[in-house]
């Protein structure tokens, strides 16, 4: 039965670096099992009566719908709390909000800007806290990404994943996740846009014993050479709008287009966490091609997150 033997040995899930290679593999297996059972028509309700509080200080379509749907499919429910719906928006200390919400719900998901805010919620909450996105990491996205690659390629170890573009929170999580899975992860960015130093160090540490290889380069064609997976994200993320013109110039040579994909393997997969800007970070001929798995990838957010929810919320945890 789900939850009897928890996969994670901590209360919260905030960063990919919290996982061991074995825990990552087990989470992906659980996600695959939950997905298969749902598609076969089974109604598993391991979270019957459980409530997830969802704090959104940063808007999202996929995060809200996937978490809310996941809770409903698992027998629980979810409460949406925007930045305007809580006292956080009026200056209440995070410690107070986290402790009070813990009296009402069985778990919390937070999507916010500063990673320190998610860490603070986890510190003071007595219920599990999941990082739905911060400026440092997007770990739920990385879980869905690896689930998608594994479903299609049949394995993760030894595959080359090339991330092209801004070394942002998505890149940070992919570096660590890929390293844990034994992949060859290459991130190609313009100078000055490299992934966070802490994330690079975490990925290098995670690669020890897994056979993984982690590289940061500035040549997108070098990164794409013989890649099994090509991945990109928007050049200007939410909150960076004032930098848009400069970023369009700085990233002009980093578009994933037909010229770049010609360097990858013939059966490469194209991935993007969405929303995408066709004509900027990716050409329409790529994202709308048979190589693109962006819709399946987005759909797997639901199943990867359900695995997290089941593992964290179906068994009592120590605060």
Short mmCIF file of C-alpha atoms in Angstrom, two decimals:
data_model
loop_
_atom_site.label_atom_id
_atom_site.label_comp_id
_atom_site.label_asym_id
_atom_site.label_seq_id
_atom_site.Cartn_x
_atom_site.Cartn_y
_atom_site.Cartn_z
CA UNK A 1 0.00 0.00 0.00
CA UNK A 2 1.21 3.49 -0.84
CA UNK A 3 2.93 5.36 1.95
CA UNK A 4 3.76 2.45 4.26
CA UNK A 5 7.44 2.68 3.31
CA UNK A 6 8.08 6.34 2.45
CA UNK A 7 10.57 7.05 -0.31
CA UNK A 8 11.74 10.39 1.04
CA UNK A 9 13.46 10.54 4.40
CA UNK A 10 12.64 14.20 4.98
CA UNK A 11 9.41 16.06 5.61
CA UNK A 12 9.65 18.46 2.66
CA UNK A 13 10.65 18.48 -1.00
CA UNK A 14 12.30 21.78 -1.91
CA UNK A 15 15.36 20.88 -3.99
CA UNK A 16 16.49 18.04 -6.25
CA UNK A 17 19.69 17.77 -4.21
CA UNK A 18 17.63 16.38 -1.31
CA UNK A 19 17.25 13.13 -3.25
CA UNK A 20 19.57 10.19 -3.60
CA UNK A 21 19.76 8.34 -6.93
CA UNK A 22 17.69 5.54 -5.37
CA UNK A 23 15.00 7.92 -4.12
CA UNK A 24 14.75 9.57 -7.54
CA UNK A 25 14.37 6.18 -9.22
CA UNK A 26 11.71 5.13 -6.70
CA UNK A 27 9.73 8.35 -7.15
CA UNK A 28 9.75 7.91 -10.93
CA UNK A 29 8.64 4.29 -10.53
CA UNK A 30 5.81 5.37 -8.24
CA UNK A 31 4.76 8.08 -10.69
CA UNK A 32 4.71 5.53 -13.49
CA UNK A 33 2.69 3.10 -11.37
CA UNK A 34 0.12 5.74 -10.42
CA UNK A 35 -0.19 6.84 -14.06
CA UNK A 36 -0.65 3.27 -15.31
CA UNK A 37 -3.28 2.46 -12.68
CA UNK A 38 -5.23 5.63 -13.47
CA UNK A 39 -5.15 4.88 -17.21
CA UNK A 40 -6.32 1.34 -16.47
CA UNK A 41 -9.34 2.72 -14.64
CA UNK A 42 -8.33 2.05 -11.05
CA UNK A 43 -9.51 4.56 -8.44
CA UNK A 44 -6.76 4.78 -5.86
CA UNK A 45 -7.63 7.11 -2.99
CA UNK A 46 -4.59 7.10 -0.67
CA UNK A 47 -5.18 10.77 0.22
CA UNK A 48 -8.88 10.48 1.00
CA UNK A 49 -9.81 13.31 3.36
CA UNK A 50 -6.43 15.04 2.99
CA UNK A 51 -6.18 18.72 2.08
CA UNK A 52 -3.36 20.49 0.25
CA UNK A 53 -2.94 24.22 0.74
CA UNK A 54 -1.51 25.84 -2.42
CA UNK A 55 0.23 29.19 -1.92
CA UNK A 56 0.69 31.07 -5.20
CA UNK A 57 2.78 34.21 -4.96
CA UNK A 58 3.70 33.62 -8.61
CA UNK A 59 1.00 32.74 -11.15
CA UNK A 60 0.86 29.49 -13.10
CA UNK A 61 -1.52 27.43 -15.23
CA UNK A 62 0.15 24.01 -15.17
CA UNK A 63 1.20 24.08 -11.51
CA UNK A 64 -2.23 24.96 -10.19
CA UNK A 65 -4.24 22.61 -12.39
CA UNK A 66 -1.87 19.65 -12.02
CA UNK A 67 -1.65 19.85 -8.23
CA UNK A 68 -5.37 20.43 -7.79
CA UNK A 69 -6.27 17.63 -10.19
CA UNK A 70 -3.76 15.32 -8.56
CA UNK A 71 -5.26 15.83 -5.12
CA UNK A 72 -8.77 15.21 -6.42
CA UNK A 73 -7.73 12.02 -8.24
CA UNK A 74 -6.05 10.77 -5.05
CA UNK A 75 -9.20 11.34 -3.01
CA UNK A 76 -8.23 14.63 -1.38
CA UNK A 77 -8.83 18.27 -2.12
CA UNK A 78 -6.83 21.45 -2.60
CA UNK A 79 -7.27 25.07 -1.56
CA UNK A 80 -5.88 27.80 -3.84
CA UNK A 81 -4.37 30.75 -2.00
CA UNK A 82 -3.07 33.62 -4.11
CA UNK A 83 -0.71 36.24 -2.77
CA UNK A 84 -3.75 38.42 -2.20
CA UNK A 85 -5.68 35.71 -0.35
CA UNK A 86 -3.37 35.34 2.63
CA UNK A 87 -2.02 37.66 5.25
CA UNK A 88 1.44 37.20 3.70
CA UNK A 89 0.43 39.89 1.26
CA UNK A 90 -0.23 42.23 4.18
CA UNK A 91 3.04 41.62 5.94
CA UNK A 92 2.27 38.73 8.29
CA UNK A 93 5.47 36.85 9.21
CA UNK A 94 5.96 33.66 7.23
CA UNK A 95 6.43 31.82 10.51
CA UNK A 96 2.90 32.72 11.64
CA UNK A 97 1.27 31.88 8.32
CA UNK A 98 3.07 28.53 8.05
CA UNK A 99 2.15 27.49 11.57
CA UNK A 100 -1.48 28.56 11.25
CA UNK A 101 -1.99 26.85 7.89
CA UNK A 102 -0.49 23.69 9.38
CA UNK A 103 -3.46 23.62 11.77
CA UNK A 104 -5.86 23.42 8.81
CA UNK A 105 -4.23 21.40 6.02
CA UNK A 106 -2.21 18.20 5.62
CA UNK A 107 0.36 19.60 3.21
CA UNK A 108 1.47 22.81 1.55
CA UNK A 109 2.71 23.64 -1.94
CA UNK A 110 4.29 27.04 -2.51
CA UNK A 111 5.10 28.74 -5.80
CA UNK A 112 6.99 31.94 -5.09
CA UNK A 113 9.92 34.12 -6.07
CA UNK A 114 12.72 33.92 -3.49
CA UNK A 115 13.77 30.40 -2.57
CA UNK A 116 14.25 31.59 1.01
CA UNK A 117 10.49 32.08 1.32
CA UNK A 118 9.83 28.41 0.52
CA UNK A 119 12.57 27.41 2.95
CA UNK A 120 10.99 29.56 5.65
CA UNK A 121 7.55 28.03 5.10
CA UNK A 122 9.09 24.56 5.38
CA UNK A 123 10.98 25.52 8.52
CA UNK A 124 7.89 26.63 10.41
CA UNK A 125 5.21 24.37 8.94
CA UNK A 126 4.50 21.12 10.74
CA UNK A 127 3.13 19.54 7.53
CA UNK A 128 5.04 18.58 4.35
CA UNK A 129 5.95 21.45 2.03
CA UNK A 130 6.55 21.07 -1.72
CA UNK A 131 8.40 23.58 -3.87
CA UNK A 132 6.10 24.37 -6.81
CA UNK A 133 8.74 26.79 -8.15
CA UNK A 134 11.18 29.35 -6.78
CA UNK A 135 13.83 31.49 -8.41
CA UNK A 136 16.39 28.81 -7.49
CA UNK A 137 14.71 25.55 -8.47
CA UNK A 138 11.74 23.96 -10.22
CA UNK A 139 12.11 20.39 -8.94
CA UNK A 140 8.60 19.18 -9.80
CA UNK A 141 9.25 20.10 -13.43
CA UNK A 142 12.49 18.12 -13.42
CA UNK A 143 10.70 15.04 -12.07
CA UNK A 144 8.13 15.26 -14.86
CA UNK A 145 10.90 15.75 -17.42
CA UNK A 146 12.78 12.63 -16.37
CA UNK A 147 9.55 10.64 -16.20
CA UNK A 148 8.83 11.65 -19.81
CA UNK A 149 12.31 10.75 -21.07
CA UNK A 150 12.21 7.41 -19.28
CA UNK A 151 8.80 6.54 -20.74
CA UNK A 152 9.99 7.22 -24.29
CA UNK A 153 13.63 6.14 -24.21
CA UNK A 154 13.21 3.31 -21.70
CA UNK A 155 16.12 4.47 -19.59
CA UNK A 156 17.92 7.56 -18.34
CA UNK A 157 21.46 6.47 -17.53
CA UNK A 158 23.91 7.27 -20.32
CA UNK A 159 21.60 9.59 -22.25
CA UNK A 160 22.80 13.06 -23.20
CA UNK A 161 20.52 15.96 -22.30
CA UNK A 162 21.47 19.36 -23.72
CA UNK A 163 19.86 22.40 -22.14
CA UNK A 164 20.19 25.50 -24.34
CA UNK A 165 19.57 29.05 -23.08
CA UNK A 166 19.17 30.77 -19.74
CA UNK A 167 20.75 29.04 -16.75
CA UNK A 168 17.64 29.57 -14.66
CA UNK A 169 15.73 27.58 -12.05
CA UNK A 170 14.72 24.93 -14.59
CA UNK A 171 18.35 24.48 -15.62
CA UNK A 172 19.41 24.26 -11.96
CA UNK A 173 16.98 21.42 -11.28
CA UNK A 174 17.76 19.57 -14.51
CA UNK A 175 21.48 19.58 -13.80
CA UNK A 176 20.99 17.86 -10.46
CA UNK A 177 18.21 15.54 -11.61
CA UNK A 178 20.17 14.40 -14.64
CA UNK A 179 23.28 13.82 -12.54
CA UNK A 180 21.31 11.71 -10.06
CA UNK A 181 19.98 9.66 -12.97
CA UNK A 182 23.41 9.03 -14.47
CA UNK A 183 22.89 11.22 -17.52
CA UNK A 184 25.32 13.40 -19.45
CA UNK A 185 23.89 16.87 -18.85
CA UNK A 186 25.27 19.83 -20.78
CA UNK A 187 24.04 23.38 -20.23
CA UNK A 188 24.93 25.94 -22.93
CA UNK A 189 24.42 29.58 -22.00
CA UNK A 190 25.80 32.98 -22.98
CA UNK A 191 28.54 34.21 -20.67
CA UNK A 192 27.00 35.62 -17.52
CA UNK A 193 23.86 33.49 -17.72
CA UNK A 194 25.28 30.24 -16.33
CA UNK A 195 23.30 28.17 -13.81
CA UNK A 196 23.62 28.95 -10.12
CA UNK A 197 27.03 27.98 -8.71
CA UNK A 198 25.39 26.10 -5.84
CA UNK A 199 23.32 24.07 -8.31
CA UNK A 200 26.39 23.23 -10.39
CA UNK A 201 28.23 22.03 -7.29
CA UNK A 202 25.19 20.00 -6.21
CA UNK A 203 25.03 18.38 -9.66
CA UNK A 204 28.73 17.54 -9.59
CA UNK A 205 28.30 16.02 -6.14
CA UNK A 206 25.23 14.08 -7.31
CA UNK A 207 27.18 12.67 -10.24
CA UNK A 208 29.61 10.83 -7.97
CA UNK A 209 29.00 7.12 -8.36
CA UNK A 210 26.23 7.47 -10.97
CA UNK A 211 28.39 7.64 -14.08
CA UNK A 212 26.93 11.05 -14.89
CA UNK A 213 28.75 13.90 -16.56
CA UNK A 214 27.93 17.58 -15.94
CA UNK A 215 29.17 20.32 -18.25
CA UNK A 216 28.63 24.06 -18.58
CA UNK A 217 29.58 25.44 -22.01
CA UNK A 218 28.93 28.54 -24.10
CA UNK A 219 28.64 26.91 -27.53
CA UNK A 220 25.08 25.63 -28.16
CA UNK A 221 26.24 23.47 -31.06
CA UNK A 222 28.82 21.76 -28.87
CA UNK A 223 26.07 21.03 -26.34
CA UNK A 224 23.65 19.73 -28.97
CA UNK A 225 26.15 17.38 -30.62
CA UNK A 226 24.81 13.80 -30.43
CA UNK A 227 22.22 14.81 -27.83
CA UNK A 228 19.35 12.48 -27.06
CA UNK A 229 17.31 15.34 -25.63
CA UNK A 230 17.28 19.05 -26.48
CA UNK A 231 15.68 21.30 -23.88
CA UNK A 232 15.08 25.02 -23.65
CA UNK A 233 13.05 27.55 -21.69
CA UNK A 234 12.00 31.15 -22.26
CA UNK A 235 14.77 33.72 -22.38
CA UNK A 236 12.88 36.19 -20.20
CA UNK A 237 11.16 34.69 -17.18
CA UNK A 238 8.37 36.20 -15.13
CA UNK A 239 9.75 39.17 -13.22
CA UNK A 240 12.54 39.84 -15.73
CA UNK A 241 10.46 41.85 -18.20
CA UNK A 242 12.67 44.95 -17.89
CA UNK A 243 15.60 42.86 -19.18
CA UNK A 244 13.72 41.60 -22.23
CA UNK A 245 15.41 43.65 -24.95
CA UNK A 246 18.89 42.87 -23.65
CA UNK A 247 18.07 39.20 -23.32
CA UNK A 248 16.73 39.00 -26.87
CA UNK A 249 20.11 40.26 -28.06
CA UNK A 250 22.23 38.15 -25.71
CA UNK A 251 20.39 34.91 -26.55
CA UNK A 252 19.99 35.47 -30.29
CA UNK A 253 22.45 32.67 -31.13
CA UNK A 254 20.84 30.21 -28.72
CA UNK A 255 17.57 29.50 -30.50
CA UNK A 256 16.74 25.81 -30.84
CA UNK A 257 16.08 25.65 -34.56
CA UNK A 258 16.58 23.24 -37.46
CA UNK A 259 20.27 24.11 -37.77
CA UNK A 260 20.87 23.28 -34.11
CA UNK A 261 18.77 20.12 -34.03
CA UNK A 262 20.76 18.77 -36.99
CA UNK A 263 23.62 18.28 -34.50
CA UNK A 264 21.53 16.03 -32.26
CA UNK A 265 20.77 12.35 -32.75
CA UNK A 266 18.19 11.50 -35.38
CA UNK A 267 15.70 10.34 -32.75
CA UNK A 268 16.24 13.30 -30.39
CA UNK A 269 13.43 14.55 -28.16
CA UNK A 270 12.62 18.24 -27.89
CA UNK A 271 11.45 19.44 -24.47
CA UNK A 272 10.24 22.77 -23.08
CA UNK A 273 8.60 23.43 -19.72
CA UNK A 274 6.11 25.87 -21.34
CA UNK A 275 4.82 28.44 -21.99
CA UNK A 276 6.96 28.77 -25.13
CA UNK A 277 7.65 31.74 -27.38
CA UNK A 278 7.84 30.41 -30.93
CA UNK A 279 10.36 32.40 -32.92
CA UNK A 280 12.41 33.28 -29.85
CA UNK A 281 13.97 30.44 -27.84
CA UNK A 282 12.57 27.78 -30.18
CA UNK A 283 11.54 27.70 -33.84
CA UNK A 284 7.98 26.62 -34.60
CA UNK A 285 9.42 23.95 -36.91
CA UNK A 286 10.99 22.30 -33.87
CA UNK A 287 8.38 22.63 -31.14
CA UNK A 288 5.60 21.59 -33.51
CA UNK A 289 7.56 18.68 -34.99
CA UNK A 290 7.28 14.95 -34.35
CA UNK A 291 10.35 15.22 -32.12
CA UNK A 292 8.53 17.49 -29.67
CA UNK A 293 7.14 15.89 -26.51
CA UNK A 294 6.16 19.11 -24.74
CA UNK A 295 2.50 18.16 -24.26
CA UNK A 296 3.33 14.72 -22.84
CA UNK A 297 5.94 16.43 -20.67
CA UNK A 298 3.37 18.90 -19.33
CA UNK A 299 0.92 16.08 -18.72
CA UNK A 300 3.48 14.21 -16.66
CA UNK A 301 3.59 17.06 -14.17
CA UNK A 302 0.34 15.55 -12.86
CA UNK A 303 1.78 12.07 -12.36
CA UNK A 304 5.18 13.09 -10.98
CA UNK A 305 3.51 15.38 -8.46
CA UNK A 306 1.01 12.71 -7.47
CA UNK A 307 3.95 10.51 -6.53
CA UNK A 308 5.28 13.29 -4.31
CA UNK A 309 1.89 13.93 -2.75
CA UNK A 310 1.32 10.27 -1.98
CA UNK A 311 4.77 9.78 -0.54
CA UNK A 312 4.73 12.91 1.62
CA UNK A 313 1.09 13.09 2.68
CA UNK A 314 -0.11 9.51 3.11
CA UNK A 315 2.23 8.87 6.03
CA UNK A 316 2.58 11.06 9.16
CA UNK A 317 5.85 12.99 9.16
CA UNK A 318 7.94 14.54 11.87
CA UNK A 319 8.06 18.34 11.66
#
